[in-house]
mmCIF file of C-alpha atoms in Angstrom:
data_model
loop_
_atom_site.group_PDB
_atom_site.id
_atom_site.type_symbol
_atom_site.label_atom_id
_atom_site.label_comp_id
_atom_site.label_asym_id
_atom_site.label_seq_id
_atom_site.Cartn_x
_atom_site.Cartn_y
_atom_site.Cartn_z
ATOM 1 C CA MET A 263 -8.597 -14.834 16.304
ATOM 2 C CA VAL A 264 -7.662 -17.875 14.062
ATOM 3 C CA PHE A 265 -7.285 -18.212 10.456
ATOM 4 C CA ILE A 266 -7.003 -20.950 8.019
ATOM 5 C CA ALA A 267 -4.561 -20.344 4.869
ATOM 6 C CA GLU A 268 -7.247 -21.868 2.620
ATOM 7 C CA TYR A 269 -9.778 -19.269 3.481
ATOM 8 C CA ASN A 270 -10.677 -16.516 1.174
ATOM 9 C CA LEU A 271 -8.830 -13.856 3.065
ATOM 10 C CA SER A 272 -11.012 -11.256 1.488
ATOM 11 C CA ASN A 273 -13.835 -12.160 3.719
ATOM 12 C CA HIS A 274 -11.689 -11.345 6.796
ATOM 13 C CA LEU A 275 -9.994 -8.136 5.470
ATOM 14 C CA SER A 276 -11.453 -4.916 7.046
ATOM 15 C CA LEU A 277 -11.153 -1.482 5.310
ATOM 16 C CA PHE A 278 -12.530 1.527 7.083
ATOM 17 C CA LYS A 279 -12.366 4.867 5.045
ATOM 18 C CA GLU A 280 -10.842 7.497 7.457
ATOM 19 C CA ARG A 281 -10.844 10.433 5.314
ATOM 20 C CA LYS A 282 -9.783 12.415 2.213
ATOM 21 C CA ILE A 283 -6.730 14.589 1.833
ATOM 22 C CA ASN A 284 -7.235 17.949 -0.008
ATOM 23 C CA VAL A 285 -4.736 18.545 -2.937
ATOM 24 C CA ASP A 286 -3.476 21.913 -3.452
ATOM 25 C CA LYS A 287 -4.508 22.738 -7.039
ATOM 26 C CA ASN A 288 -1.870 25.294 -7.455
ATOM 27 C CA VAL A 289 1.011 22.585 -6.992
ATOM 28 C CA PRO A 290 2.157 20.805 -10.139
ATOM 29 C CA TYR A 291 2.006 17.001 -9.541
ATOM 30 C CA TYR A 292 3.663 14.195 -11.756
ATOM 31 C CA ALA A 293 3.343 10.415 -12.509
ATOM 32 C CA LYS A 294 6.440 8.472 -13.532
ATOM 33 C CA LYS A 295 6.864 5.211 -15.248
ATOM 34 C CA ALA A 296 7.110 2.340 -12.760
ATOM 35 C CA ALA A 297 8.232 -1.033 -13.608
ATOM 36 C CA VAL A 298 5.622 -4.047 -12.809
ATOM 37 C CA LYS A 299 6.895 -7.557 -12.905
ATOM 38 C CA THR A 300 4.298 -9.877 -14.353
ATOM 39 C CA LYS A 301 5.601 -12.633 -12.290
ATOM 40 C CA HIS A 302 5.769 -10.957 -8.826
ATOM 41 C CA PRO A 303 6.189 -13.199 -5.886
ATOM 42 C CA LEU A 304 2.942 -11.980 -4.286
ATOM 43 C CA ASN A 305 1.045 -12.814 -7.383
ATOM 44 C CA ASN A 306 0.199 -16.226 -6.263
ATOM 45 C CA THR A 307 -0.697 -14.960 -2.925
ATOM 46 C CA TYR A 308 -3.184 -12.393 -4.582
ATOM 47 C CA ALA A 309 -4.635 -15.232 -6.553
ATOM 48 C CA LYS A 310 -4.998 -17.515 -3.597
ATOM 49 C CA PHE A 311 -6.561 -15.145 -1.058
ATOM 50 C CA LEU A 312 -8.288 -12.721 -3.134
ATOM 51 C CA PRO A 313 -9.760 -14.985 -6.164
ATOM 52 C CA GLU A 314 -12.060 -12.298 -7.156
ATOM 53 C CA CYS A 315 -9.209 -10.103 -7.914
ATOM 54 C CA ALA A 316 -6.797 -12.712 -9.818
ATOM 55 C CA THR A 317 -7.348 -11.236 -13.285
ATOM 56 C CA THR A 318 -6.506 -7.859 -11.849
ATOM 57 C CA ALA A 319 -3.407 -8.934 -10.016
ATOM 58 C CA ARG A 320 -1.953 -11.136 -12.693
ATOM 59 C CA ARG A 321 -1.096 -10.659 -16.401
ATOM 60 C CA LYS A 322 -0.384 -13.355 -18.957
ATOM 61 C CA GLY A 323 3.213 -13.980 -20.093
ATOM 62 C CA SER A 324 6.375 -13.102 -18.098
ATOM 63 C CA GLY A 325 8.756 -10.103 -17.833
ATOM 64 C CA VAL A 326 8.247 -6.573 -17.153
ATOM 65 C CA TYR A 327 5.618 -3.787 -18.472
ATOM 66 C CA PHE A 328 5.245 -0.256 -17.233
ATOM 67 C CA ASN A 329 2.754 1.683 -15.865
ATOM 68 C CA TRP A 330 2.187 5.219 -14.905
ATOM 69 C CA SER A 331 2.420 5.595 -10.939
ATOM 70 C CA ALA A 332 1.689 8.819 -8.957
ATOM 71 C CA GLU A 333 2.897 7.273 -5.843
ATOM 72 C CA ASP A 334 5.709 9.820 -5.156
ATOM 73 C CA ALA A 335 3.157 12.649 -5.512
ATOM 74 C CA VAL A 336 0.672 10.959 -3.015
ATOM 75 C CA LEU A 337 3.398 10.362 -0.530
ATOM 76 C CA ASP A 338 4.478 14.008 -0.894
ATOM 77 C CA VAL A 339 0.963 15.182 -0.169
ATOM 78 C CA LEU A 340 0.705 12.694 2.630
ATOM 79 C CA ALA A 341 3.925 13.972 4.454
ATOM 80 C CA LYS A 342 2.729 17.416 4.175
ATOM 81 C CA ASP A 343 -0.591 16.515 5.603
ATOM 82 C CA TYR A 344 0.615 14.618 8.462
ATOM 83 C CA GLU A 345 3.038 17.211 9.413
ATOM 84 C CA ARG A 346 0.445 19.938 9.240
ATOM 85 C CA ARG A 347 -1.643 17.853 11.562
ATOM 86 C CA ASP A 348 1.058 17.147 13.962
ATOM 87 C CA THR A 349 4.425 18.952 14.048
ATOM 88 C CA GLY A 350 5.943 16.280 16.001
ATOM 89 C CA VAL A 351 5.442 13.629 13.435
ATOM 90 C CA ARG A 352 8.172 11.844 11.369
ATOM 91 C CA ILE A 353 7.317 10.057 8.167
ATOM 92 C CA PHE A 354 9.925 7.920 6.565
ATOM 93 C CA THR A 355 9.620 7.020 2.670
ATOM 94 C CA ASP A 356 12.979 4.982 2.286
ATOM 95 C CA ILE A 357 12.547 2.037 4.892
ATOM 96 C CA ARG A 358 14.308 -1.014 3.847
ATOM 97 C CA LEU A 359 13.555 -3.857 6.227
ATOM 98 C CA PHE A 360 14.899 -7.355 6.350
ATOM 99 C CA TYR A 361 13.361 -10.212 8.235
ATOM 100 C CA ASP A 362 13.997 -13.856 7.910
ATOM 101 C CA ASP A 363 16.117 -13.138 4.979
ATOM 102 C CA ILE A 364 13.300 -11.509 3.095
ATOM 103 C CA LYS A 365 13.383 -7.747 2.034
ATOM 104 C CA TYR A 366 10.188 -5.547 2.683
ATOM 105 C CA THR A 367 9.949 -2.118 1.387
ATOM 106 C CA PRO A 368 6.939 -0.081 2.878
ATOM 107 C CA ASP A 369 5.918 2.765 1.015
ATOM 108 C CA ALA A 370 5.796 4.823 4.151
ATOM 109 C CA VAL A 371 6.446 4.334 7.805
ATOM 110 C CA ILE A 372 5.336 6.992 10.587
ATOM 111 C CA LEU A 373 7.331 6.533 13.694
ATOM 112 C CA ASN A 374 7.595 8.255 17.032
ATOM 113 C CA ALA A 375 9.965 8.148 19.985
ATOM 114 C CA ALA A 376 9.920 4.935 21.947
ATOM 115 C CA CYS A 377 8.518 6.915 24.926
ATOM 116 C CA SER A 378 5.918 8.438 22.943
ATOM 117 C CA ARG A 379 2.288 7.184 23.348
ATOM 118 C CA LYS A 380 1.394 8.348 19.776
ATOM 119 C CA ALA A 381 0.350 5.701 17.405
ATOM 120 C CA LYS A 382 2.768 4.398 14.739
ATOM 121 C CA TYR A 383 1.595 3.829 11.047
ATOM 122 C CA ILE A 384 2.731 1.535 8.036
ATOM 123 C CA ILE A 385 1.290 2.927 4.941
ATOM 124 C CA GLU A 386 0.737 1.373 1.467
ATOM 125 C CA VAL A 387 -0.036 3.706 -1.627
ATOM 126 C CA LYS A 388 -1.926 2.537 -4.463
ATOM 127 C CA THR A 389 -2.618 5.018 -7.558
ATOM 128 C CA THR A 390 -4.404 4.367 -10.886
ATOM 129 C CA MET A 391 -5.333 6.402 -13.817
ATOM 130 C CA ARG A 392 -8.806 7.689 -13.697
ATOM 131 C CA PRO A 393 -10.967 6.062 -16.277
ATOM 132 C CA GLU A 394 -13.227 8.043 -18.637
ATOM 133 C CA LYS A 395 -16.897 8.671 -17.617
ATOM 134 C CA GLY A 396 -18.981 5.653 -18.241
ATOM 135 C CA ASN A 397 -15.943 3.225 -18.164
ATOM 136 C CA ARG A 398 -15.432 3.041 -14.536
ATOM 137 C CA SER A 399 -15.367 -0.371 -12.743
ATOM 138 C CA PRO A 400 -16.350 -0.357 -9.125
ATOM 139 C CA SER A 401 -14.531 -3.832 -8.770
ATOM 140 C CA LYS A 402 -11.163 -2.250 -10.203
ATOM 141 C CA LYS A 403 -11.025 0.152 -6.948
ATOM 142 C CA TYR A 404 -12.230 -2.699 -4.838
ATOM 143 C CA CYS A 405 -9.473 -4.983 -5.811
ATOM 144 C CA ILE A 406 -6.695 -2.290 -5.819
ATOM 145 C CA LEU A 407 -7.767 -1.557 -2.177
ATOM 146 C CA LYS A 408 -7.734 -5.270 -1.311
ATOM 147 C CA ILE A 409 -4.208 -5.984 -2.820
ATOM 148 C CA GLY A 410 -2.928 -2.789 -1.105
ATOM 149 C CA ALA A 411 -4.495 -4.093 2.437
ATOM 150 C CA LEU A 412 -2.713 -7.434 1.834
ATOM 151 C CA GLN A 413 0.534 -5.620 1.341
ATOM 152 C CA ALA A 414 0.013 -3.298 4.268
ATOM 153 C CA LEU A 415 -0.568 -6.171 6.623
ATOM 154 C CA ARG A 416 2.294 -8.153 5.261
ATOM 155 C CA ASN A 417 4.558 -5.271 5.849
ATOM 156 C CA ALA A 418 3.004 -4.380 9.093
ATOM 157 C CA SER A 419 3.557 -8.011 10.409
ATOM 158 C CA ALA A 420 7.299 -8.070 9.331
ATOM 159 C CA LEU A 421 7.892 -4.592 10.900
ATOM 160 C CA VAL A 422 6.624 -6.030 14.219
ATOM 161 C CA LYS A 423 8.422 -9.380 14.028
ATOM 162 C CA ALA A 424 11.663 -7.719 13.043
ATOM 163 C CA GLY A 425 11.467 -5.779 16.528
ATOM 164 C CA VAL A 426 11.165 -2.289 14.972
ATOM 165 C CA VAL A 427 7.783 -1.620 16.735
ATOM 166 C CA ASP A 428 5.614 -3.490 19.334
ATOM 167 C CA GLU A 429 2.516 -2.630 17.432
ATOM 168 C CA VAL A 430 1.557 -0.447 14.267
ATOM 169 C CA LEU A 431 -1.666 0.499 12.363
ATOM 170 C CA PRO A 432 -1.633 -0.392 8.723
ATOM 171 C CA LYS A 433 -3.072 1.965 6.281
ATOM 172 C CA VAL A 434 -4.032 2.106 2.657
ATOM 173 C CA VAL A 435 -3.969 5.392 0.675
ATOM 174 C CA TYR A 436 -5.730 5.244 -2.612
ATOM 175 C CA ALA A 437 -5.774 7.924 -5.420
ATOM 176 C CA GLU A 438 -6.685 8.594 -8.953
ATOM 177 C CA PHE A 439 -5.165 10.890 -11.224
ATOM 178 C CA ILE A 440 -5.733 12.410 -14.850
ATOM 179 C CA PRO A 441 -3.014 12.871 -17.199
ATOM 180 C CA VAL A 442 -2.360 16.221 -18.654
ATOM 181 C CA LYS A 443 0.712 16.231 -20.564
ATOM 182 C CA TYR A 444 4.008 14.296 -20.852
ATOM 183 C CA ASP A 445 6.984 16.478 -19.639
ATOM 184 C CA PRO A 446 10.084 15.084 -21.752
ATOM 185 C CA ALA A 447 12.701 17.150 -19.633
ATOM 186 C CA ARG A 448 11.550 15.258 -16.575
ATOM 187 C CA ARG A 449 10.502 11.983 -18.231
ATOM 188 C CA MET A 450 7.340 12.274 -16.402
ATOM 189 C CA MET A 451 3.663 12.968 -16.885
ATOM 190 C CA ARG A 452 1.937 16.173 -15.589
ATOM 191 C CA ILE A 453 -0.955 14.985 -13.849
ATOM 192 C CA VAL A 454 -4.204 16.355 -11.884
ATOM 193 C CA LEU A 455 -4.037 14.526 -8.748
ATOM 194 C CA MET A 456 -7.398 13.677 -7.221
ATOM 195 C CA ASN A 457 -8.000 13.822 -3.522
ATOM 196 C CA PRO A 458 -6.345 10.734 -1.871
ATOM 197 C CA GLU A 459 -8.369 8.494 0.362
ATOM 198 C CA VAL A 460 -6.943 7.104 3.602
ATOM 199 C CA TYR A 461 -8.147 3.801 4.735
ATOM 200 C CA SER A 462 -7.438 1.821 7.903
ATOM 201 C CA VAL A 463 -6.638 -1.790 7.451
ATOM 202 C CA GLY A 464 -7.437 -4.749 9.632
ATOM 203 C CA LEU A 465 -8.490 -8.293 10.015
ATOM 204 C CA ASP A 466 -12.046 -8.765 11.355
ATOM 205 C CA ASP A 467 -12.168 -5.253 12.407
ATOM 206 C CA VAL A 468 -9.014 -5.552 14.346
ATOM 207 C CA PHE A 469 -7.066 -2.431 13.096
ATOM 208 C CA LYS A 470 -3.696 -2.684 15.087
ATOM 209 C CA VAL A 471 -1.063 -5.447 14.507
ATOM 210 C CA ASP A 472 0.650 -6.366 17.837
ATOM 211 C CA ARG A 473 2.834 -9.341 18.261
ATOM 212 C CA GLU A 474 0.057 -11.800 18.538
ATOM 213 C CA LEU A 475 -1.715 -10.728 15.123
ATOM 214 C CA ALA A 476 1.716 -10.316 13.469
ATOM 215 C CA ASP A 477 2.371 -14.176 14.004
ATOM 216 C CA ILE A 478 -0.898 -14.832 12.396
ATOM 217 C CA ILE A 479 -0.453 -12.664 9.636
ATOM 218 C CA TYR A 480 3.117 -13.534 8.873
ATOM 219 C CA GLY A 481 2.073 -17.277 8.913
ATOM 220 C CA ILE A 482 -0.193 -16.551 6.104
ATOM 221 C CA LEU A 483 1.338 -13.937 4.062
ATOM 222 C CA GLY A 484 4.999 -13.916 4.951
ATOM 223 C CA GLY A 485 6.425 -15.540 2.033
ATOM 224 C CA ASP A 486 9.387 -17.590 1.660
ATOM 225 C CA ARG A 487 13.092 -17.266 1.131
ATOM 226 C CA ASP A 488 12.772 -17.400 -2.793
ATOM 227 C CA ASP A 489 10.919 -13.979 -2.517
ATOM 228 C CA LEU A 490 13.170 -11.041 -3.359
ATOM 229 C CA LEU A 491 10.502 -8.264 -3.325
ATOM 230 C CA THR A 492 7.307 -7.672 -1.353
ATOM 231 C CA ARG A 493 5.922 -5.163 -4.135
#
């Protein structure tokens, strides 16, 4: 498998929808304000490898704007789902990984004991407010998933190259939410969380990042020492 950096990487990204996760309608879920840097280190990567999504990935101007994110709610649902399906699984949502003096912060990592034959996962969560009926753009979901796939592959390659694991399965979890009411006490928005969708991520239908593929991915998406964040 050989990739040239000038390729439209979108043509090589593989996304396979695995399943939906049922959401408990009796549990209150919340979205919180998340800071988004308009000049994010990965924006140039998005524009270069996903040119069809450049307008989605970048905003005019510089600085920081705020957007509602239900990422924590999805991570909670995800952790409970994995634990329910496999009582021996451990999901970590506070991984801070450094490789080549660059910090990587995966949304979630599922690790098992070194002697275990169970698969290990790295997960990127993407959420967006559900648009009103008649105003939905298929290209928006497409671009959100593709951007999440780039992040998942980049973090997966760093995880392998840092020696944390020998191989890992990258995933993207996509969810939409409907705002209900702002909760001033929590400084969060009460939401209706739609059923999150789990996607496997790969390159040319190879969905497992091992040492060889990690070298290829990192050579394209790894970034440079001026990058402070990966998200």
